[in-house]
Amino acid sequence: MGPAPRILELFYDVLSPYSWLGFEVTRGSRAGSGLQGQCTVRHRLPGSRNSWRCPRVLCRYQHLWNIKLQLQPALISGIMKDSGNQPPAMVPRKGQYMFKEIPLLKQFFQVPINIPKNFFGESVKKGSVNAMRFLTAVSMEQPEMLEKVSRELWMRVWSRDEDITESQNILAAAEKAGMSTAQAQHFLEKIPTEPVKNKLRETTEAACKYGAFGLPTTVAHVDGKTYMLFGSDRMELLAYLLGEKWMGPVPPTLNARL
Amino acid sequence: MGPAPRILELFYDVLSPYSWLGFEVTRGSRAGSGLQGQCTVRHRLPGSRNSWRCPRVLCRYQHLWNIKLQLQPALISGIMKDSGNQPPAMVPRKGQYMFKEIPLLKQFFQVPINIPKNFFGESVKKGSVNAMRFLTAVSMEQPEMLEKVSRELWMRVWSRDEDITESQNILAAAEKAGMSTAQAQHFLEKIPTEPVKNKLRETTEAACKYGAFGLPTTVAHVDGKTYMLFGSDRMELLAYLLGEKWMGPVPPTLNARL
């Protein structure tokens, strides 16, 4: 028996594109499930001759490192408010940079991310509170479904530019993730309940207590110490902290422990 | 003969700690010169049993990739003003995060960076205009000295918590980098001259035209296209853009082309 796995907490919101990148790198999807099901087309970077196909088996670091990943659905608007931070697009050049960089990150991370047409004007204003409460309800009763439902919500807002605020759209994502209509309806009814609202508030506050000012926020518990890392660009530093090997955002599947 | 090297422009300011990390990764120092001369002690992360010694030969990516690196001394205060951006510490939690993360990055990047006692209260207020004008003058007349003098200025403010605004301190850094007193004095006299002031202004404006909102800003000219990348955490993405291999911030020297 090897040493006990280190606990990693990944705080995320499906409204945050960088949360998706961090989620896929740490969590990834197993053979025969999840992302590759939705992503069989060849992608092409504008102006580039090269295209790529989402790998059939994404075996990312949850299978490669000695970690136990805890997905923590949180509310990005709550974290921004509590920390006094503002979305990057409040500085116009940061917003422009983000929109130029995401197509590169799409290729680099092999995540089928596309920029919504009016993200800051529409998606951010509509928010993600119902979607994140839905995920919170799932995490409380059926945590094994949390990964897939989260991914399907990202696929809606950050890949196909579809709504995630209306009940029927949250339902559609849950069903696409493999839930029955009855199950999905059950979780939808939990959205306005106090236990779910409180749990999402508590998770968001927990992120803030760790010092979060945005998402994704990763909290690593290593040798009795706690390290908080911000952003999808800190995964290599995370590997260093864990004493694990970093092989880029799409590690070779040959080395997987599967 | 292989393909012509791709041009990389690295815009930096010695007041910016992340600029130093980006600088060392792309630029590094050659055997027998520079960083390792100042850094022979063993470093220890607070609370950790492990210590590390700065490698005797830092052969970083300028020697490993097919690139031609152009160092571009710029003024961070000018870029922040022009873009409407603010230093991270304006959001207190971002400032706290930065101060917690830098000791980790010190180990991870193997750069002897230490947080000044009163950086935001004192160093930022005093600014870096004279130091950056000095480097601009060096870049105009003796560009082969730019790397070493830049590093010695970082060693002052971001390793030993020493002033870089007074003439005698800029002189001391230049001499430590290997300049004669007469040479250093010559560049010091250039600081208030119009050509030097204009050149620093032009370089800062050039960064802004590329979309910069902070430093380091790296501009890669690849296959007739221009990519702007922000931050010391984009070096792996830079490698991907260049089609070069990323081996972490301290690549193994065995693979060096030297």
Short mmCIF file of C-alpha atoms in Angstrom, two decimals:
data_model
loop_
_atom_site.label_atom_id
_atom_site.label_comp_id
_atom_site.label_asym_id
_atom_site.label_seq_id
_atom_site.Cartn_x
_atom_site.Cartn_y
_atom_site.Cartn_z
CA MET A 1 0.00 0.00 0.00
CA GLY A 2 1.37 3.40 -0.98
CA PRO A 3 1.05 6.61 1.00
CA ALA A 4 -2.47 8.02 1.52
CA PRO A 5 -3.60 10.32 -1.28
CA ARG A 6 -3.40 14.05 -0.68
CA ILE A 7 -6.71 15.91 -0.57
CA LEU A 8 -7.23 18.53 -3.28
CA GLU A 9 -10.26 20.78 -3.18
CA LEU A 10 -11.22 22.37 -6.50
CA PHE A 11 -13.56 25.33 -6.05
CA TYR A 12 -15.27 26.20 -9.32
CA ASP A 13 -18.25 27.86 -11.00
CA VAL A 14 -19.52 26.84 -14.45
CA LEU A 15 -19.66 30.52 -15.41
CA SER A 16 -15.85 30.65 -15.19
CA PRO A 17 -14.00 29.45 -18.31
CA TYR A 18 -10.70 29.06 -16.49
CA SER A 19 -12.50 26.89 -13.92
CA TRP A 20 -13.36 24.55 -16.78
CA LEU A 21 -9.71 24.29 -17.81
CA GLY A 22 -8.61 23.60 -14.23
CA PHE A 23 -11.43 21.08 -13.81
CA GLU A 24 -10.53 19.10 -16.94
CA VAL A 25 -6.82 19.01 -16.10
CA THR A 26 -7.31 17.77 -12.57
CA ARG A 27 -10.48 15.80 -13.08
CA GLY A 28 -10.52 14.84 -16.73
CA SER A 29 -12.90 12.18 -17.96
CA ARG A 30 -12.62 8.41 -18.05
CA ALA A 31 -12.66 6.21 -21.10
CA GLY A 32 -16.12 5.77 -22.54
CA SER A 33 -17.71 8.65 -20.69
CA GLY A 34 -18.02 12.40 -20.60
CA LEU A 35 -16.27 14.88 -22.82
CA GLN A 36 -15.34 12.76 -25.79
CA GLY A 37 -18.97 11.86 -26.28
CA GLN A 38 -19.78 15.43 -27.20
CA CYS A 39 -16.64 16.18 -29.08
CA THR A 40 -15.98 14.13 -32.16
CA VAL A 41 -15.45 16.96 -34.64
CA ARG A 42 -12.08 18.18 -35.77
CA HIS A 43 -11.23 21.61 -34.37
CA ARG A 44 -9.26 24.20 -36.24
CA LEU A 45 -7.56 27.31 -34.93
CA PRO A 46 -8.46 30.35 -37.09
CA GLY A 47 -5.68 30.88 -39.62
CA SER A 48 -4.01 27.54 -38.86
CA ARG A 49 -3.75 24.53 -41.14
CA ASN A 50 -3.59 22.19 -38.18
CA SER A 51 -6.67 20.62 -36.70
CA TRP A 52 -7.00 18.30 -33.73
CA ARG A 53 -9.42 15.73 -32.49
CA CYS A 54 -10.34 15.52 -28.82
CA PRO A 55 -8.52 12.45 -27.59
CA ARG A 56 -10.78 9.41 -27.23
CA VAL A 57 -9.46 8.80 -23.75
CA LEU A 58 -8.70 11.78 -21.58
CA CYS A 59 -6.78 10.41 -18.65
CA ARG A 60 -5.73 13.40 -16.73
CA TYR A 61 -4.13 13.89 -13.40
CA GLN A 62 -6.72 12.45 -11.07
CA HIS A 63 -5.64 9.09 -12.46
CA LEU A 64 -1.93 9.91 -12.59
CA TRP A 65 -1.24 11.53 -9.24
CA ASN A 66 -1.72 10.23 -5.72
CA ILE A 67 -4.55 12.66 -4.99
CA LYS A 68 -8.13 12.61 -3.87
CA LEU A 69 -10.00 15.38 -5.64
CA GLN A 70 -12.97 17.01 -3.98
CA LEU A 71 -15.11 19.06 -6.35
CA GLN A 72 -16.46 22.13 -4.57
CA PRO A 73 -19.20 23.98 -6.47
CA ALA A 74 -19.04 27.66 -5.40
CA LEU A 75 -20.48 30.97 -6.56
CA ILE A 76 -18.05 33.22 -8.40
CA SER A 77 -20.18 36.34 -7.95
CA GLY A 78 -20.08 35.77 -4.17
CA ILE A 79 -16.30 35.42 -4.19
CA MET A 80 -15.80 38.55 -6.31
CA LYS A 81 -18.07 40.56 -4.01
CA ASP A 82 -16.51 39.28 -0.78
CA SER A 83 -12.94 39.88 -1.99
CA GLY A 84 -13.60 43.23 -3.68
CA ASN A 85 -12.25 41.81 -6.94
CA GLN A 86 -13.70 42.53 -10.37
CA PRO A 87 -14.04 40.44 -13.53
CA PRO A 88 -11.02 40.82 -15.86
CA ALA A 89 -13.08 42.62 -18.48
CA MET A 90 -13.44 45.67 -16.20
CA VAL A 91 -9.99 46.50 -17.59
CA PRO A 92 -10.83 46.45 -21.34
CA ARG A 93 -7.37 45.23 -22.39
CA LYS A 94 -7.63 42.29 -19.97
CA GLY A 95 -10.96 41.35 -21.54
CA GLN A 96 -9.48 41.61 -25.04
CA TYR A 97 -6.53 39.49 -23.96
CA MET A 98 -8.81 36.84 -22.46
CA PHE A 99 -10.79 36.58 -25.68
CA LYS A 100 -7.63 36.26 -27.79
CA GLU A 101 -6.06 33.73 -25.48
CA ILE A 102 -9.02 31.37 -25.02
CA PRO A 103 -8.81 29.99 -28.61
CA LEU A 104 -5.15 29.16 -27.93
CA LEU A 105 -5.98 27.58 -24.59
CA LYS A 106 -8.68 25.54 -26.32
CA GLN A 107 -6.02 23.82 -28.40
CA PHE A 108 -3.43 23.70 -25.65
CA PHE A 109 -5.77 22.18 -23.04
CA GLN A 110 -7.84 20.21 -25.56
CA VAL A 111 -11.09 21.43 -24.07
CA PRO A 112 -13.80 22.42 -26.61
CA ILE A 113 -14.19 25.92 -25.20
CA ASN A 114 -15.70 28.69 -27.36
CA ILE A 115 -16.35 32.26 -26.38
CA PRO A 116 -20.06 33.10 -26.03
CA LYS A 117 -21.17 35.96 -28.30
CA ASN A 118 -22.11 38.30 -25.49
CA PHE A 119 -20.56 36.83 -22.38
CA PHE A 120 -19.98 39.95 -20.32
CA GLY A 121 -23.13 41.67 -21.56
CA GLU A 122 -25.49 38.75 -21.04
CA SER A 123 -24.13 35.56 -19.42
CA VAL A 124 -22.40 37.34 -16.52
CA LYS A 125 -25.50 39.46 -15.82
CA LYS A 126 -27.75 36.40 -15.79
CA GLY A 127 -25.36 34.71 -13.38
CA SER A 128 -25.07 31.07 -12.38
CA VAL A 129 -26.83 30.85 -9.03
CA ASN A 130 -29.47 28.31 -10.10
CA ALA A 131 -26.95 26.16 -11.97
CA MET A 132 -24.58 26.16 -8.99
CA ARG A 133 -27.42 25.39 -6.55
CA PHE A 134 -28.41 22.50 -8.80
CA LEU A 135 -24.81 21.21 -8.69
CA THR A 136 -24.77 21.70 -4.92
CA ALA A 137 -27.90 19.56 -4.60
CA VAL A 138 -26.26 16.90 -6.78
CA SER A 139 -23.08 17.03 -4.66
CA MET A 140 -25.15 16.46 -1.50
CA GLU A 141 -27.13 13.46 -2.72
CA GLN A 142 -25.47 11.99 -5.79
CA PRO A 143 -21.84 13.16 -5.79
CA GLU A 144 -20.80 10.57 -8.38
CA MET A 145 -22.81 12.57 -10.95
CA LEU A 146 -21.25 15.94 -10.12
CA GLU A 147 -18.42 15.73 -12.65
CA LYS A 148 -20.60 14.91 -15.63
CA VAL A 149 -23.37 17.39 -14.85
CA SER A 150 -20.80 20.16 -14.26
CA ARG A 151 -19.20 19.39 -17.62
CA GLU A 152 -22.55 19.46 -19.44
CA LEU A 153 -23.29 22.89 -17.97
CA TRP A 154 -19.90 24.16 -19.18
CA MET A 155 -20.61 22.59 -22.57
CA ARG A 156 -23.77 24.68 -22.74
CA VAL A 157 -22.46 28.10 -21.72
CA TRP A 158 -18.80 27.87 -22.71
CA SER A 159 -18.90 25.63 -25.79
CA ARG A 160 -22.29 26.00 -27.50
CA ASP A 161 -23.30 29.45 -26.16
CA GLU A 162 -26.53 28.18 -24.61
CA ASP A 163 -28.45 29.35 -21.56
CA ILE A 164 -27.89 27.74 -18.13
CA THR A 165 -30.35 29.79 -16.10
CA GLU A 166 -33.75 28.43 -17.22
CA SER A 167 -35.04 25.26 -15.53
CA GLN A 168 -35.49 23.35 -18.78
CA ASN A 169 -31.89 24.08 -19.76
CA ILE A 170 -30.47 22.86 -16.47
CA LEU A 171 -32.65 19.77 -16.89
CA ALA A 172 -31.33 19.24 -20.40
CA ALA A 173 -27.74 19.36 -19.16
CA ALA A 174 -28.47 16.87 -16.38
CA GLU A 175 -30.17 14.47 -18.79
CA LYS A 176 -27.30 14.75 -21.25
CA ALA A 177 -25.01 13.81 -18.36
CA GLY A 178 -27.00 10.62 -17.90
CA MET A 179 -29.61 11.49 -15.29
CA SER A 180 -33.19 10.35 -15.68
CA THR A 181 -35.81 13.07 -16.07
CA ALA A 182 -37.20 12.16 -12.67
CA GLN A 183 -33.80 12.45 -10.99
CA ALA A 184 -33.07 15.77 -12.67
CA GLN A 185 -36.53 17.09 -11.73
CA HIS A 186 -35.87 16.04 -8.13
CA PHE A 187 -32.67 18.12 -7.98
CA LEU A 188 -34.37 21.04 -9.71
CA GLU A 189 -36.93 21.13 -6.93
CA LYS A 190 -34.09 21.31 -4.39
CA ILE A 191 -32.79 24.61 -5.85
CA PRO A 192 -34.89 26.95 -3.67
CA THR A 193 -34.53 24.91 -0.46
CA GLU A 194 -32.64 26.24 2.54
CA PRO A 195 -30.20 23.28 2.94
CA VAL A 196 -29.02 23.70 -0.67
CA LYS A 197 -28.82 27.50 -0.50
CA ASN A 198 -26.93 27.26 2.79
CA LYS A 199 -24.53 24.63 1.47
CA LEU A 200 -23.60 26.74 -1.58
CA ARG A 201 -23.15 29.76 0.68
CA GLU A 202 -20.93 27.73 3.04
CA THR A 203 -18.77 26.39 0.20
CA THR A 204 -18.35 29.91 -1.21
CA GLU A 205 -17.43 31.20 2.26
CA ALA A 206 -14.97 28.34 2.71
CA ALA A 207 -13.21 29.41 -0.52
CA CYS A 208 -13.12 32.99 0.77
CA LYS A 209 -11.61 31.84 4.07
CA TYR A 210 -8.83 30.15 2.11
CA GLY A 211 -8.20 33.57 0.53
CA ALA A 212 -9.99 33.13 -2.81
CA PHE A 213 -10.49 36.20 -5.01
CA GLY A 214 -11.62 34.32 -8.13
CA LEU A 215 -12.04 30.81 -9.54
CA PRO A 216 -10.73 28.19 -10.03
CA THR A 217 -9.19 28.08 -6.59
CA THR A 218 -7.36 24.88 -5.71
CA VAL A 219 -6.60 24.05 -2.10
CA ALA A 220 -3.99 21.37 -1.56
CA HIS A 221 -3.60 19.66 1.80
CA VAL A 222 -0.03 18.37 1.84
CA ASP A 223 1.85 17.04 4.89
CA GLY A 224 -0.40 18.86 7.33
CA LYS A 225 -0.10 22.15 5.48
CA THR A 226 -2.65 23.95 3.33
CA TYR A 227 -1.74 25.71 0.09
CA MET A 228 -4.19 27.83 -1.91
CA LEU A 229 -3.45 28.26 -5.61
CA PHE A 230 -5.38 30.52 -7.95
CA GLY A 231 -6.04 29.90 -11.60
CA SER A 232 -5.83 27.20 -14.24
CA ASP A 233 -2.20 28.23 -14.84
CA ARG A 234 -1.00 26.95 -11.45
CA MET A 235 -1.31 23.23 -12.18
CA GLU A 236 2.43 22.85 -12.79
CA LEU A 237 3.14 24.58 -9.47
CA LEU A 238 0.59 22.24 -7.88
CA ALA A 239 2.50 19.25 -9.27
CA TYR A 240 5.71 20.68 -7.77
CA LEU A 241 4.03 21.07 -4.37
CA LEU A 242 2.74 17.50 -4.51
CA GLY A 243 6.07 16.12 -5.70
CA GLU A 244 4.25 14.70 -8.75
CA LYS A 245 5.24 14.88 -12.40
CA TRP A 246 3.76 17.55 -14.67
CA MET A 247 3.36 16.46 -18.28
CA GLY A 248 1.36 19.39 -19.62
CA PRO A 249 -2.40 19.89 -19.67
CA VAL A 250 -2.88 16.75 -21.79
CA PRO A 251 -0.57 14.12 -20.28
CA PRO A 252 0.22 11.09 -22.44
CA THR A 253 -2.33 8.36 -21.81
CA LEU A 254 0.39 5.72 -22.00
CA ASN A 255 1.52 6.66 -18.54
CA ALA A 256 -1.93 6.49 -17.02
CA ARG A 257 -2.54 4.27 -14.02
CA LEU A 258 -5.86 3.09 -15.50
CA MET B 1 21.22 25.35 -41.46
CA GLY B 2 17.98 25.09 -39.52
CA PRO B 3 15.01 27.44 -39.79
CA ALA B 4 15.52 31.09 -38.80
CA PRO B 5 14.93 31.72 -35.08
CA ARG B 6 11.60 33.21 -34.08
CA ILE B 7 11.74 36.69 -32.54
CA LEU B 8 10.55 36.97 -28.94
CA GLU B 9 10.22 40.36 -27.31
CA LEU B 10 10.25 40.36 -23.51
CA PHE B 11 8.90 43.61 -22.05
CA TYR B 12 9.91 43.96 -18.40
CA ASP B 13 10.48 46.30 -15.49
CA VAL B 14 12.84 45.51 -12.61
CA LEU B 15 10.14 46.62 -10.16
CA SER B 16 8.01 43.65 -11.27
CA PRO B 17 8.82 40.34 -9.52
CA TYR B 18 6.98 38.25 -12.11
CA SER B 19 9.05 39.98 -14.80
CA TRP B 20 12.14 38.58 -13.10
CA LEU B 21 10.74 35.05 -13.23
CA GLY B 22 9.85 35.39 -16.92
CA PHE B 23 13.25 36.92 -17.64
CA GLU B 24 15.19 34.11 -15.97
CA VAL B 25 13.17 31.39 -17.69
CA THR B 26 13.55 32.81 -21.16
CA ARG B 27 16.92 34.43 -20.72
CA GLY B 28 18.64 32.57 -17.93
CA SER B 29 22.33 33.02 -17.34
CA ARG B 30 25.34 31.39 -18.88
CA ALA B 31 27.93 29.34 -17.09
CA GLY B 32 30.42 31.39 -15.17
CA SER B 33 28.40 34.58 -15.10
CA GLY B 34 25.49 36.25 -13.48
CA LEU B 35 23.07 34.75 -11.05
CA GLN B 36 25.00 31.90 -9.59
CA GLY B 37 27.70 34.32 -8.49
CA GLN B 38 25.32 35.91 -6.01
CA CYS B 39 23.58 32.81 -4.90
CA THR B 40 25.68 30.15 -3.24
CA VAL B 41 23.64 29.71 -0.08
CA ARG B 42 21.19 26.90 0.51
CA HIS B 43 17.61 28.09 0.50
CA ARG B 44 14.90 26.65 2.67
CA LEU B 45 11.15 27.00 2.40
CA PRO B 46 9.66 27.98 5.78
CA GLY B 47 8.48 24.79 7.48
CA SER B 48 10.17 22.51 4.95
CA ARG B 49 13.03 20.12 5.57
CA ASN B 50 14.19 20.42 2.01
CA SER B 51 16.68 22.98 0.88
CA TRP B 52 18.07 23.68 -2.58
CA ARG B 53 21.12 25.26 -4.08
CA CYS B 54 20.88 27.49 -7.11
CA PRO B 55 22.24 25.39 -9.94
CA ARG B 56 25.80 26.27 -10.95
CA VAL B 57 24.80 26.45 -14.58
CA LEU B 58 21.43 27.84 -15.44
CA CYS B 59 20.88 27.03 -19.07
CA ARG B 60 17.38 28.09 -19.79
CA TYR B 61 15.30 28.37 -22.88
CA GLN B 62 17.23 30.94 -24.88
CA HIS B 63 19.78 28.18 -25.36
CA LEU B 64 17.25 25.38 -25.83
CA TRP B 65 14.70 26.85 -28.23
CA ASN B 66 15.14 28.24 -31.71
CA ILE B 67 14.42 31.80 -30.61
CA LYS B 68 16.02 35.19 -30.71
CA LEU B 69 15.15 37.02 -27.53
CA GLN B 70 14.92 40.82 -27.52
CA LEU B 71 14.92 42.34 -24.05
CA GLN B 72 12.64 45.39 -23.96
CA PRO B 73 13.01 47.54 -20.83
CA ALA B 74 9.66 49.26 -20.25
CA LEU B 75 7.96 51.22 -17.47
CA ILE B 76 5.32 49.30 -15.53
CA SER B 77 3.74 52.44 -14.07
CA GLY B 78 3.20 53.74 -17.62
CA ILE B 79 1.55 50.49 -18.71
CA MET B 80 -0.74 50.38 -15.66
CA LYS B 81 -1.80 53.99 -16.24
CA ASP B 82 -2.37 53.58 -19.98
CA SER B 83 -4.39 50.37 -19.58
CA GLY B 84 -6.38 51.46 -16.51
CA ASN B 85 -5.07 48.44 -14.62
CA GLN B 86 -4.05 48.47 -10.97
CA PRO B 87 -1.36 46.59 -9.04
CA PRO B 88 -2.63 43.28 -7.59
CA ALA B 89 -2.40 44.54 -4.02
CA MET B 90 -5.28 46.97 -4.63
CA VAL B 91 -7.39 43.86 -3.93
CA PRO B 92 -5.99 42.94 -0.49
CA ARG B 93 -6.48 39.18 -0.97
CA LYS B 94 -4.55 39.30 -4.24
CA GLY B 95 -1.69 41.02 -2.44
CA GLN B 96 -1.78 38.41 0.33
CA TYR B 97 -1.82 35.62 -2.25
CA MET B 98 1.15 37.12 -4.10
CA PHE B 99 3.18 37.30 -0.89
CA LYS B 100 2.36 33.68 -0.01
CA GLU B 101 3.06 32.40 -3.50
CA ILE B 102 6.38 34.13 -4.13
CA PRO B 103 8.31 31.90 -1.64
CA LEU B 104 6.94 28.87 -3.52
CA LEU B 105 7.82 30.37 -6.89
CA LYS B 106 11.33 31.07 -5.56
CA GLN B 107 11.89 27.35 -5.16
CA PHE B 108 9.97 26.33 -8.25
CA PHE B 109 11.75 28.80 -10.59
CA GLN B 110 15.07 28.67 -8.69
CA VAL B 111 15.35 32.43 -8.66
CA PRO B 112 16.57 33.94 -5.34
CA ILE B 113 13.55 36.21 -4.98
CA ASN B 114 12.59 37.59 -1.55
CA ILE B 115 9.74 39.92 -0.72
CA PRO B 116 10.87 43.43 0.27
CA LYS B 117 9.70 44.49 3.74
CA ASN B 118 7.53 47.34 2.53
CA PHE B 119 7.17 46.83 -1.21
CA PHE B 120 3.79 48.42 -1.82
CA GLY B 121 4.31 51.13 0.79
CA GLU B 122 7.78 52.17 -0.32
CA SER B 123 9.29 50.51 -3.40
CA VAL B 124 6.22 51.02 -5.62
CA LYS B 125 5.90 54.66 -4.53
CA LYS B 126 9.55 55.36 -5.30
CA GLY B 127 9.11 53.73 -8.71
CA SER B 128 11.69 52.56 -11.20
CA VAL B 129 11.93 55.34 -13.76
CA ASN B 130 15.64 56.07 -13.24
CA ALA B 131 16.59 52.39 -13.18
CA MET B 132 14.61 51.72 -16.35
CA ARG B 133 16.10 54.79 -18.09
CA PHE B 134 19.54 53.53 -17.11
CA LEU B 135 18.73 50.13 -18.65
CA THR B 136 17.35 51.89 -21.72
CA ALA B 137 20.63 53.78 -22.14
CA VAL B 138 22.53 50.49 -21.77
CA SER B 139 20.27 48.84 -24.37
CA MET B 140 21.02 51.66 -26.83
CA GLU B 141 24.79 51.61 -26.54
CA GLN B 142 25.91 48.37 -24.91
CA PRO B 143 23.08 45.85 -25.32
CA GLU B 144 25.31 42.91 -24.45
CA MET B 145 25.36 44.24 -20.85
CA LEU B 146 21.58 44.60 -20.55
CA GLU B 147 20.94 41.12 -19.15
CA LYS B 148 23.48 41.32 -16.36
CA VAL B 149 22.65 44.87 -15.29
CA SER B 150 18.93 44.07 -15.26
CA ARG B 151 19.58 41.04 -13.06
CA GLU B 152 21.70 43.04 -10.62
CA LEU B 153 18.90 45.60 -10.26
CA TRP B 154 16.41 42.79 -9.53
CA MET B 155 18.91 41.32 -7.06
CA ARG B 156 18.87 44.68 -5.23
CA VAL B 157 15.14 45.33 -4.99
CA TRP B 158 13.69 41.79 -5.15
CA SER B 159 16.36 39.73 -3.40
CA ARG B 160 18.22 41.94 -0.92
CA ASP B 161 15.57 44.65 -0.35
CA GLU B 162 17.89 47.46 -1.42
CA ASP B 163 17.15 50.77 -3.09
CA ILE B 164 17.33 51.16 -6.88
CA THR B 165 16.40 54.82 -7.17
CA GLU B 166 19.53 56.60 -5.92
CA SER B 167 22.37 57.17 -8.40
CA GLN B 168 24.98 55.43 -6.25
CA ASN B 169 22.78 52.34 -6.01
CA ILE B 170 22.23 52.11 -9.76
CA LEU B 171 26.00 52.55 -10.16
CA ALA B 172 26.64 49.76 -7.64
CA ALA B 173 24.37 47.38 -9.58
CA ALA B 174 26.10 48.23 -12.87
CA GLU B 175 29.53 47.67 -11.36
CA LYS B 176 28.45 44.38 -9.82
CA ALA B 177 27.33 43.36 -13.31
CA GLY B 178 30.86 43.97 -14.58
CA MET B 179 30.84 47.56 -15.81
CA SER B 180 33.71 49.90 -15.05
CA THR B 181 32.90 52.91 -12.89
CA ALA B 182 33.52 55.16 -15.89
CA GLN B 183 31.11 53.20 -18.10
CA ALA B 184 28.43 53.15 -15.41
CA GLN B 185 28.90 56.88 -14.80
CA HIS B 186 28.52 57.47 -18.54
CA PHE B 187 25.13 55.71 -18.59
CA LEU B 188 24.04 57.48 -15.42
CA GLU B 189 24.58 60.80 -17.18
CA LYS B 190 22.34 59.63 -20.00
CA ILE B 191 19.32 59.18 -17.67
CA PRO B 192 17.93 62.72 -18.03
CA THR B 193 18.62 63.02 -21.78
CA GLU B 194 15.82 63.26 -24.32
CA PRO B 195 16.88 60.30 -26.52
CA VAL B 196 16.85 57.95 -23.51
CA LYS B 197 13.59 59.32 -22.11
CA ASN B 198 11.98 59.07 -25.54
CA LYS B 199 13.24 55.54 -26.11
CA LEU B 200 11.79 54.27 -22.80
CA ARG B 201 8.51 56.02 -23.61
CA GLU B 202 8.45 54.42 -27.08
CA THR B 203 9.15 50.93 -25.72
CA THR B 204 6.39 51.33 -23.12
CA GLU B 205 4.00 52.56 -25.83
CA ALA B 206 4.95 49.62 -28.04
CA ALA B 207 3.99 47.22 -25.23
CA CYS B 208 0.67 49.07 -24.85
CA LYS B 209 0.02 48.79 -28.60
CA TYR B 210 0.48 45.02 -28.30
CA GLY B 211 -2.27 45.13 -25.65
CA ALA B 212 -0.15 45.02 -22.48
CA PHE B 213 -1.85 45.67 -19.12
CA GLY B 214 1.05 44.54 -16.93
CA LEU B 215 4.51 42.98 -17.07
CA PRO B 216 6.11 40.69 -18.09
CA THR B 217 4.55 40.84 -21.51
CA THR B 218 6.01 38.47 -24.09
CA VAL B 219 5.40 39.08 -27.78
CA ALA B 220 6.12 36.13 -30.05
CA HIS B 221 6.47 36.59 -33.79
CA VAL B 222 5.69 33.17 -35.28
CA ASP B 223 5.04 32.41 -38.96
CA GLY B 224 4.08 36.00 -39.75
CA LYS B 225 1.69 36.21 -36.80
CA THR B 226 2.08 38.08 -33.55
CA TYR B 227 0.99 36.65 -30.20
CA MET B 228 1.00 38.60 -26.97
CA LEU B 229 1.20 36.60 -23.75
CA PHE B 230 0.92 38.06 -20.27
CA GLY B 231 2.69 36.82 -17.18
CA SER B 232 5.46 34.49 -16.08
CA ASP B 233 2.91 31.65 -16.04
CA ARG B 234 2.50 31.60 -19.82
CA MET B 235 5.88 30.13 -20.70
CA GLU B 236 4.45 26.65 -21.28
CA LEU B 237 1.81 28.13 -23.61
CA LEU B 238 4.64 30.01 -25.34
CA ALA B 239 6.46 26.70 -25.88
CA TYR B 240 3.27 25.26 -27.39
CA LEU B 241 2.96 28.24 -29.75
CA LEU B 242 6.58 27.87 -30.81
CA GLY B 243 6.33 24.09 -31.20
CA GLU B 244 9.17 23.77 -28.70
CA LYS B 245 9.45 21.48 -25.71
CA TRP B 246 8.60 22.74 -22.23
CA MET B 247 10.61 21.13 -19.46
CA GLY B 248 9.56 23.31 -16.54
CA PRO B 249 11.08 26.57 -15.34
CA VAL B 250 14.43 24.87 -14.70
CA PRO B 251 15.03 22.60 -17.70
CA PRO B 252 17.68 19.90 -17.33
CA THR B 253 21.05 21.25 -18.42
CA LEU B 254 21.92 17.92 -20.05
CA ASN B 255 19.69 18.79 -22.96
CA ALA B 256 21.16 22.20 -23.49
CA ARG B 257 22.51 23.13 -26.91
CA LEU B 258 25.55 24.78 -25.33
#
